[in-house]
CSV table of C-alpha atoms in Angstrom, one decimal:
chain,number,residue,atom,x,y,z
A,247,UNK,CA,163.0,-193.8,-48.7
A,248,UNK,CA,160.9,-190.4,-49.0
A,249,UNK,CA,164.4,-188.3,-49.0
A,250,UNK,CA,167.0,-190.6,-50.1
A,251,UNK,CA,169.7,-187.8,-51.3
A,252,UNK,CA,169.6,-186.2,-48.3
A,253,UNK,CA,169.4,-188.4,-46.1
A,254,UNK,CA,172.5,-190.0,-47.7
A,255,UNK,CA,174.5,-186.3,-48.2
A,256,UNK,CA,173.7,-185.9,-44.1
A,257,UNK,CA,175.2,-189.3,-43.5
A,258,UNK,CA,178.3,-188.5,-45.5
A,259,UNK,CA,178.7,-185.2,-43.9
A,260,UNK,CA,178.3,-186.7,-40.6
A,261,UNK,CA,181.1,-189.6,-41.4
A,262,UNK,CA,183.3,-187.0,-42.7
A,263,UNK,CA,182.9,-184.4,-40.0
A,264,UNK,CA,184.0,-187.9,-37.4
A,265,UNK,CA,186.5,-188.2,-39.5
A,266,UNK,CA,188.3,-185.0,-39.4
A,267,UNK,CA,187.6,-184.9,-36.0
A,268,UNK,CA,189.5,-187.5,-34.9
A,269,UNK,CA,192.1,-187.3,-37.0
A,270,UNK,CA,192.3,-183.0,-37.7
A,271,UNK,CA,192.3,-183.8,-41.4
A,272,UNK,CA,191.7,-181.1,-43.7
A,273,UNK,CA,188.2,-180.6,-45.8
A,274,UNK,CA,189.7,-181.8,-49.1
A,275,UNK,CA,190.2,-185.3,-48.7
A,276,UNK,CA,188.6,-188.6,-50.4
A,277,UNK,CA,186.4,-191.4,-48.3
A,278,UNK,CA,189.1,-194.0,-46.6
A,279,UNK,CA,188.1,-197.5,-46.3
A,280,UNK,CA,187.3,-196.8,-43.2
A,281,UNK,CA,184.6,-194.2,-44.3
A,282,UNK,CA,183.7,-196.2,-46.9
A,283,UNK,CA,182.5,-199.0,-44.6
A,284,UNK,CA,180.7,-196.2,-41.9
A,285,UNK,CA,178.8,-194.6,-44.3
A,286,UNK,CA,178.0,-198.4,-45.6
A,287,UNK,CA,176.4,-199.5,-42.0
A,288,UNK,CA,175.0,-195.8,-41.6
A,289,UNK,CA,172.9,-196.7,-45.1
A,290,UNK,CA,171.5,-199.8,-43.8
A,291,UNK,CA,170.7,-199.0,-40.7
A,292,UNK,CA,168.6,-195.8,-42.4
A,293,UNK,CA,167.5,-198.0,-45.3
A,294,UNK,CA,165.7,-200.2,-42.2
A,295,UNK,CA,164.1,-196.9,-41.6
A,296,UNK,CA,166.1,-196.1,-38.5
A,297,UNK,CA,165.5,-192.1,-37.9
A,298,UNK,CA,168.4,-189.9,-39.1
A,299,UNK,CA,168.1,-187.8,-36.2
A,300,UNK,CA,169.6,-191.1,-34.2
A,301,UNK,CA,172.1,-192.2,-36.7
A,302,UNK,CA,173.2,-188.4,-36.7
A,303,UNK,CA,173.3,-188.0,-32.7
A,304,UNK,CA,171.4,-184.8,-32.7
A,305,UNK,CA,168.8,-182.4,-34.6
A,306,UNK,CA,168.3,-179.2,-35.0
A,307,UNK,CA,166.2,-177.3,-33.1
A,308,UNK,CA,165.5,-173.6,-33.7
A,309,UNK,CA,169.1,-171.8,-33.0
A,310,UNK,CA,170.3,-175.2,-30.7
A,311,UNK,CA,171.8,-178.2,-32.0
A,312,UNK,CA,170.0,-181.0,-29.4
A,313,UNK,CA,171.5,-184.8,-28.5
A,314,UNK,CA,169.0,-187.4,-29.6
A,315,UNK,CA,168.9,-190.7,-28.0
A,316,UNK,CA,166.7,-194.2,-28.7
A,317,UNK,CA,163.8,-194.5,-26.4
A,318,UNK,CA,163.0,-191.2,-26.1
A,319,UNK,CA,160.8,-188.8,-29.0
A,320,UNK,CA,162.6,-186.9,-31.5
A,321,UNK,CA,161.5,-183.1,-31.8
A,322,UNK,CA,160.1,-182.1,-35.2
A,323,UNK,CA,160.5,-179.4,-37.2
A,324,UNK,CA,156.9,-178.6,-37.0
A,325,UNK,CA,157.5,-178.2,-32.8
A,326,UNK,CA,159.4,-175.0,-33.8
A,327,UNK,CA,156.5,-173.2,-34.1
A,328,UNK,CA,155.2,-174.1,-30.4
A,329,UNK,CA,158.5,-172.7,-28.8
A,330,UNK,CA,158.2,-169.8,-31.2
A,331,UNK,CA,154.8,-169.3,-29.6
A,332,UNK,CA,155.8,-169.9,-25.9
A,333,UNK,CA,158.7,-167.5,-27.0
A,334,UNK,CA,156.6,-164.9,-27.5
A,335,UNK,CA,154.4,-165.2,-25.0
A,336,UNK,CA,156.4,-165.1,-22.0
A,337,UNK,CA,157.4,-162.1,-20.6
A,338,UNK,CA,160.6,-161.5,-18.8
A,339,UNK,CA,160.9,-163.0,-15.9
A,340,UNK,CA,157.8,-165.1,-16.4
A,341,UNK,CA,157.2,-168.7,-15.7
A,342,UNK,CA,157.1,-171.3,-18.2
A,343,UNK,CA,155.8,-174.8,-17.8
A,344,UNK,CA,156.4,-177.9,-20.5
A,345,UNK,CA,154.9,-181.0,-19.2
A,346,UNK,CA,155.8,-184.4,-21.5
A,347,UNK,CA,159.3,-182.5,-22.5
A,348,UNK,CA,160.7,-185.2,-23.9
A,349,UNK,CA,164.5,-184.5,-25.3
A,350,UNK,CA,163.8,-181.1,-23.4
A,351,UNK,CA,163.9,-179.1,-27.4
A,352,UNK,CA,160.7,-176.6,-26.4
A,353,UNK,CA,161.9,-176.1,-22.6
A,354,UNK,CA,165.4,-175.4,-23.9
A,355,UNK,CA,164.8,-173.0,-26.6
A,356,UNK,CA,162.6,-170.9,-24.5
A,357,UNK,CA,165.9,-170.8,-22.0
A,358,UNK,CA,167.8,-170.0,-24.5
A,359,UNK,CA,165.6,-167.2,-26.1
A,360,UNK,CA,164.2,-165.6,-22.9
A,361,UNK,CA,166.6,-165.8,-20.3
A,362,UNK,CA,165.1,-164.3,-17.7
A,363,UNK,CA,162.0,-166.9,-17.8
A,364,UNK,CA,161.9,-169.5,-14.9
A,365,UNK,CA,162.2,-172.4,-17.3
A,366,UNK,CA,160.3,-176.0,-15.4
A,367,UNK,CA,159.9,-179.1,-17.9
A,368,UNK,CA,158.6,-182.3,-16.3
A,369,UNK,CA,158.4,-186.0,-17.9
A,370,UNK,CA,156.9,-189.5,-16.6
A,371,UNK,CA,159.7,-191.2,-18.3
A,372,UNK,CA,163.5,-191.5,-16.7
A,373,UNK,CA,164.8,-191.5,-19.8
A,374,UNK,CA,163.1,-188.4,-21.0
A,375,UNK,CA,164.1,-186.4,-17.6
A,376,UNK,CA,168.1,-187.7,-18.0
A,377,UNK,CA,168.3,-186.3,-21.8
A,378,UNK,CA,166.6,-183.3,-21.1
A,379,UNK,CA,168.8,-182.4,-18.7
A,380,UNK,CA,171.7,-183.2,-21.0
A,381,UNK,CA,170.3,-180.7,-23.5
A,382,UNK,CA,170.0,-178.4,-21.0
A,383,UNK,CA,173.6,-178.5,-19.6
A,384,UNK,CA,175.0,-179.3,-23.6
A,385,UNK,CA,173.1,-176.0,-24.2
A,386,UNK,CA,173.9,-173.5,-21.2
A,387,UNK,CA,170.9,-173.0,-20.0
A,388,UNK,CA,168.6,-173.0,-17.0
A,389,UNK,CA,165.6,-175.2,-17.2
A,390,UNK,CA,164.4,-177.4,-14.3
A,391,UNK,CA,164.0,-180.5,-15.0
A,392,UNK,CA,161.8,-182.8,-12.8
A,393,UNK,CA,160.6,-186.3,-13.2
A,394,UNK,CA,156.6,-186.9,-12.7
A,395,UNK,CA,153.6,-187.0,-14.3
A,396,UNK,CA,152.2,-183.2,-15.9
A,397,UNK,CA,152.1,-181.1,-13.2
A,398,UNK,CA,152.7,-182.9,-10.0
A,399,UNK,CA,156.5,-182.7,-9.8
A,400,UNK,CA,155.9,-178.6,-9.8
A,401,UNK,CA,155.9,-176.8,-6.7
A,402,UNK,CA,152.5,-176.4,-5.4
A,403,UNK,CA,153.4,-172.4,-4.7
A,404,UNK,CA,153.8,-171.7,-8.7
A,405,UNK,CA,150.5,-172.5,-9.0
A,406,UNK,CA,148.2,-169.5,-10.4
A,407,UNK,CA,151.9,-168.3,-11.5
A,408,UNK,CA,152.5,-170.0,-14.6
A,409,UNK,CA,152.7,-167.3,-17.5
A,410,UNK,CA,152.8,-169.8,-20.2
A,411,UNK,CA,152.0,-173.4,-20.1
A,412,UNK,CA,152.9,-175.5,-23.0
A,413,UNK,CA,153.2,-178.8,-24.1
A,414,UNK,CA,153.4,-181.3,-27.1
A,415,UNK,CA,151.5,-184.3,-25.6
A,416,UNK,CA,150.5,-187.6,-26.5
A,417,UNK,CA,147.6,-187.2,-29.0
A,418,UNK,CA,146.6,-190.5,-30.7
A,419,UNK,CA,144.0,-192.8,-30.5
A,420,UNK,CA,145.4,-196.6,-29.6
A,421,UNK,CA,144.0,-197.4,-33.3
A,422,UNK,CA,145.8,-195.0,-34.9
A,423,UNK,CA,149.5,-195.7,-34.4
A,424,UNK,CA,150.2,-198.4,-36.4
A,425,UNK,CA,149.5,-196.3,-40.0
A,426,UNK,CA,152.1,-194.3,-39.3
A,427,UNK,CA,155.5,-194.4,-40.7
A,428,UNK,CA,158.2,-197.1,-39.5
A,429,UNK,CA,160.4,-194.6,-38.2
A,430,UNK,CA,157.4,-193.3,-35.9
A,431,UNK,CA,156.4,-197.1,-34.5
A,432,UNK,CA,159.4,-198.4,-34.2
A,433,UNK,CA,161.6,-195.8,-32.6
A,434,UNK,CA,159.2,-193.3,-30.9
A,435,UNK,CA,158.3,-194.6,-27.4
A,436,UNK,CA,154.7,-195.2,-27.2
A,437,UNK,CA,153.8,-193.6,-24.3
A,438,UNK,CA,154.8,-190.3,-25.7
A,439,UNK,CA,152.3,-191.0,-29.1
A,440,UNK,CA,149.4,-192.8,-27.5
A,441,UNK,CA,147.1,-190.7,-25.2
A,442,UNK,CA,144.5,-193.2,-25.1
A,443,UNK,CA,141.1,-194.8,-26.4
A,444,UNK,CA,140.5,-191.4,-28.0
A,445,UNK,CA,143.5,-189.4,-28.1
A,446,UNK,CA,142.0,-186.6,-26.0
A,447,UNK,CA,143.1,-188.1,-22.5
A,448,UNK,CA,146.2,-186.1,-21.7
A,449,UNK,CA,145.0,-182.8,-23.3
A,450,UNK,CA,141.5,-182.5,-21.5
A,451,UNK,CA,144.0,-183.7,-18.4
A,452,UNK,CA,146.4,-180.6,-19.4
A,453,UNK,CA,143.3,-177.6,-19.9
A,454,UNK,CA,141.3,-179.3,-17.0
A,455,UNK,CA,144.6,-177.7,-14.8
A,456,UNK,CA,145.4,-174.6,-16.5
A,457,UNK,CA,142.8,-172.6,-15.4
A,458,UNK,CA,144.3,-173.2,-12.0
A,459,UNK,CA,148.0,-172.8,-12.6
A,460,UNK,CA,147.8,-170.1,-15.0
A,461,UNK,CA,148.5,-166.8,-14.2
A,462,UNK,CA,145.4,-164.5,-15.1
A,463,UNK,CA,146.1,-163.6,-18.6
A,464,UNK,CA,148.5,-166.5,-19.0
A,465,UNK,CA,148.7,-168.6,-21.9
A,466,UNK,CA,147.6,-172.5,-22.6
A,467,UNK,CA,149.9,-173.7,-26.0
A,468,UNK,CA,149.4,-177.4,-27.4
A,469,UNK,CA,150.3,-179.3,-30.4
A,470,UNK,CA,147.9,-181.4,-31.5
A,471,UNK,CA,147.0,-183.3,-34.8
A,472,UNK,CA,145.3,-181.6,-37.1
A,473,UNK,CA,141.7,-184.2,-36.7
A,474,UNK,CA,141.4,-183.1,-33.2
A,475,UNK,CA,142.6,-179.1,-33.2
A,476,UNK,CA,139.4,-177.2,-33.4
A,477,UNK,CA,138.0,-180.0,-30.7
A,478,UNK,CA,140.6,-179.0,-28.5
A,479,UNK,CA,139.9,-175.2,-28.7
A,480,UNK,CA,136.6,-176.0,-28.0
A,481,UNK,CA,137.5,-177.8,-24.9
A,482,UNK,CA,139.6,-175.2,-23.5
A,483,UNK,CA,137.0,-172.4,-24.2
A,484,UNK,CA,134.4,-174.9,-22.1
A,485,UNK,CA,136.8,-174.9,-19.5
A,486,UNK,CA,137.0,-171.5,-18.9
A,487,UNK,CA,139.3,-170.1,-20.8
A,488,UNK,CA,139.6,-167.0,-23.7
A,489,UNK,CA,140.5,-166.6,-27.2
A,490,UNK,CA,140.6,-170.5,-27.8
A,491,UNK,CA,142.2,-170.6,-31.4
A,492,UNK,CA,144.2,-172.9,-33.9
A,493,UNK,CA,147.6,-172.1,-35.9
A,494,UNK,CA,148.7,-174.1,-38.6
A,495,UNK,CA,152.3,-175.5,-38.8
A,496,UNK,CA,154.6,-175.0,-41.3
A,497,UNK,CA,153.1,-177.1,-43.9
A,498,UNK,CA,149.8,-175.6,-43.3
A,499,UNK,CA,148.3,-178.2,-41.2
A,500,UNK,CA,146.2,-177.0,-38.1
A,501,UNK,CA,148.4,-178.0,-34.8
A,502,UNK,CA,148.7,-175.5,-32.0
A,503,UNK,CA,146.1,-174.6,-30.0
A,504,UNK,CA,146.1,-171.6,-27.8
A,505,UNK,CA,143.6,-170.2,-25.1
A,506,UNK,CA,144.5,-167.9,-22.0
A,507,UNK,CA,143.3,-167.8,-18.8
A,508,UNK,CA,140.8,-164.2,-18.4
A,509,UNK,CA,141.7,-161.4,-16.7
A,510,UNK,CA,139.7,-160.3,-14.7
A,511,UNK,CA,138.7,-156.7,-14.1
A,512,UNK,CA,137.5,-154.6,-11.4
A,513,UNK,CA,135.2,-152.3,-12.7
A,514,UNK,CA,134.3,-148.8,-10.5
A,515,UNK,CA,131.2,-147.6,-9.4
């Protein structure tokens, strides 16, 4: 396992918090037999490269602790920096947008930081829409979540509206899913890894509408793999829009790319 002593200190502290939980046991106490034999079937199932984030239940996600469920992708650390972006690009009382939401982690911590935003995530997958709003409700928070594919579940008078459109979309090629790591093919649901024969399917799809749903001045934010990021700037700036650029993540890969839609202005005679 690439992490073996955490991954087995989390699993412990997870058995342990059950534990006292269900039996309002104090902090100082050994493993029971009972423990013993969780944290036993907790260490297969992860040794069979099972992600933690499902043994666990939830994950982390910026200042919100999110439910995790089979079927359906498990947010990243790296995806921090997206919301963080969205974050502070959306004004008060803006509009955000996250197509392909997933567990709902970006749509729910831009809720929870601005929460005057008009928060709308959509998904193609049931199972994607039902734990979304799960996260939403487990979290507090406002954010509208509607079944569909990208933008079509959205009311068709918030378009030209959007103040910040942002998404973490299926980006690989068909070929290029099966390197990845167990825990990636075997748990993560295809159809929110594989855009297509060239990876670029649902990102052109996503900047060929922004410049229509955006707001003028209104901001485009994807995460992408790092092969295809300065391709996908370059696509958004042929599209139409401004300031078409790429952030690394957090270990210094390039994996969000930003453009905005112009504004426009009216120059006097």
């Amino acid at each position: 396992m690439p992490t073996p002593e955490a991954d087995a200190e989390w699993l412990l502290r997870h058995v342990l918090d059950c534990s006292r939980a269900q039996l309002f046991l104090s902090s100082e106490r050994e493993l029971s037999e009972v423990d013993q034999q969780a944290v036993a079937a907790l260490v297969e199932r992860r040794a069979g490269r099972e992600p933690l984030q499902l043994l666990l239940g939830t994950v982390g996600f910026r200042e919100l602790i999110l439910e995790v469920r089979p079927g359906v992708f498990v947010p990243r650390p790296e995806t921090e920096l997206l919301a963080g972006e969205a974050i502070a690009r959306c004004p008060g009382g803006g509009l955000v947008v996250e197509p392909c939401t997933g567990s709902g982690a970006v749509a729910c911590a831009v809720a929870h930081a601005v929460r005057s935003a008009t928060v709308v995530a959509t998904d193609l997958d049931p199972a994607a829409v039902a734990l979304a709003r799960a996260n939403a409700a487990r979290c507090k928070i406002d954010v509208d979540v509607r079944q569909g594919d990208l933008l079509e579940p959205v009311p068709f008078a918030r378009r030209g509206m959007v103040d910040v459109l942002v998404a973490n979309p299926p980006y690989l090629a068909e070929g290029e899913l099966a390197a990845l790591d167990p825990e990636v093919t075997q748990w993560d649901p295809p159809g929110a890894l594989v855009a297509g024969p060239t990876g670029h399917e649902v990102t052109d799809r996503l900047i060929s509408l922004a410049p229509a749903w955006l707001e003028a001045g209104g901001w485009l934010l994807l995460e992408v793999d790092e092969q295809r990021a300065s391709e996908v700037a370059r696509r958004c700036v042929q599209a139409g829009l401004v300031e078409g650029s790429v952030l690394p993540d957090l270990a210094g890969r390039d994996r969000i790319v930003r453009a905005r839609r112009p504004v426009l202005t009216r120059w006097s005679a």
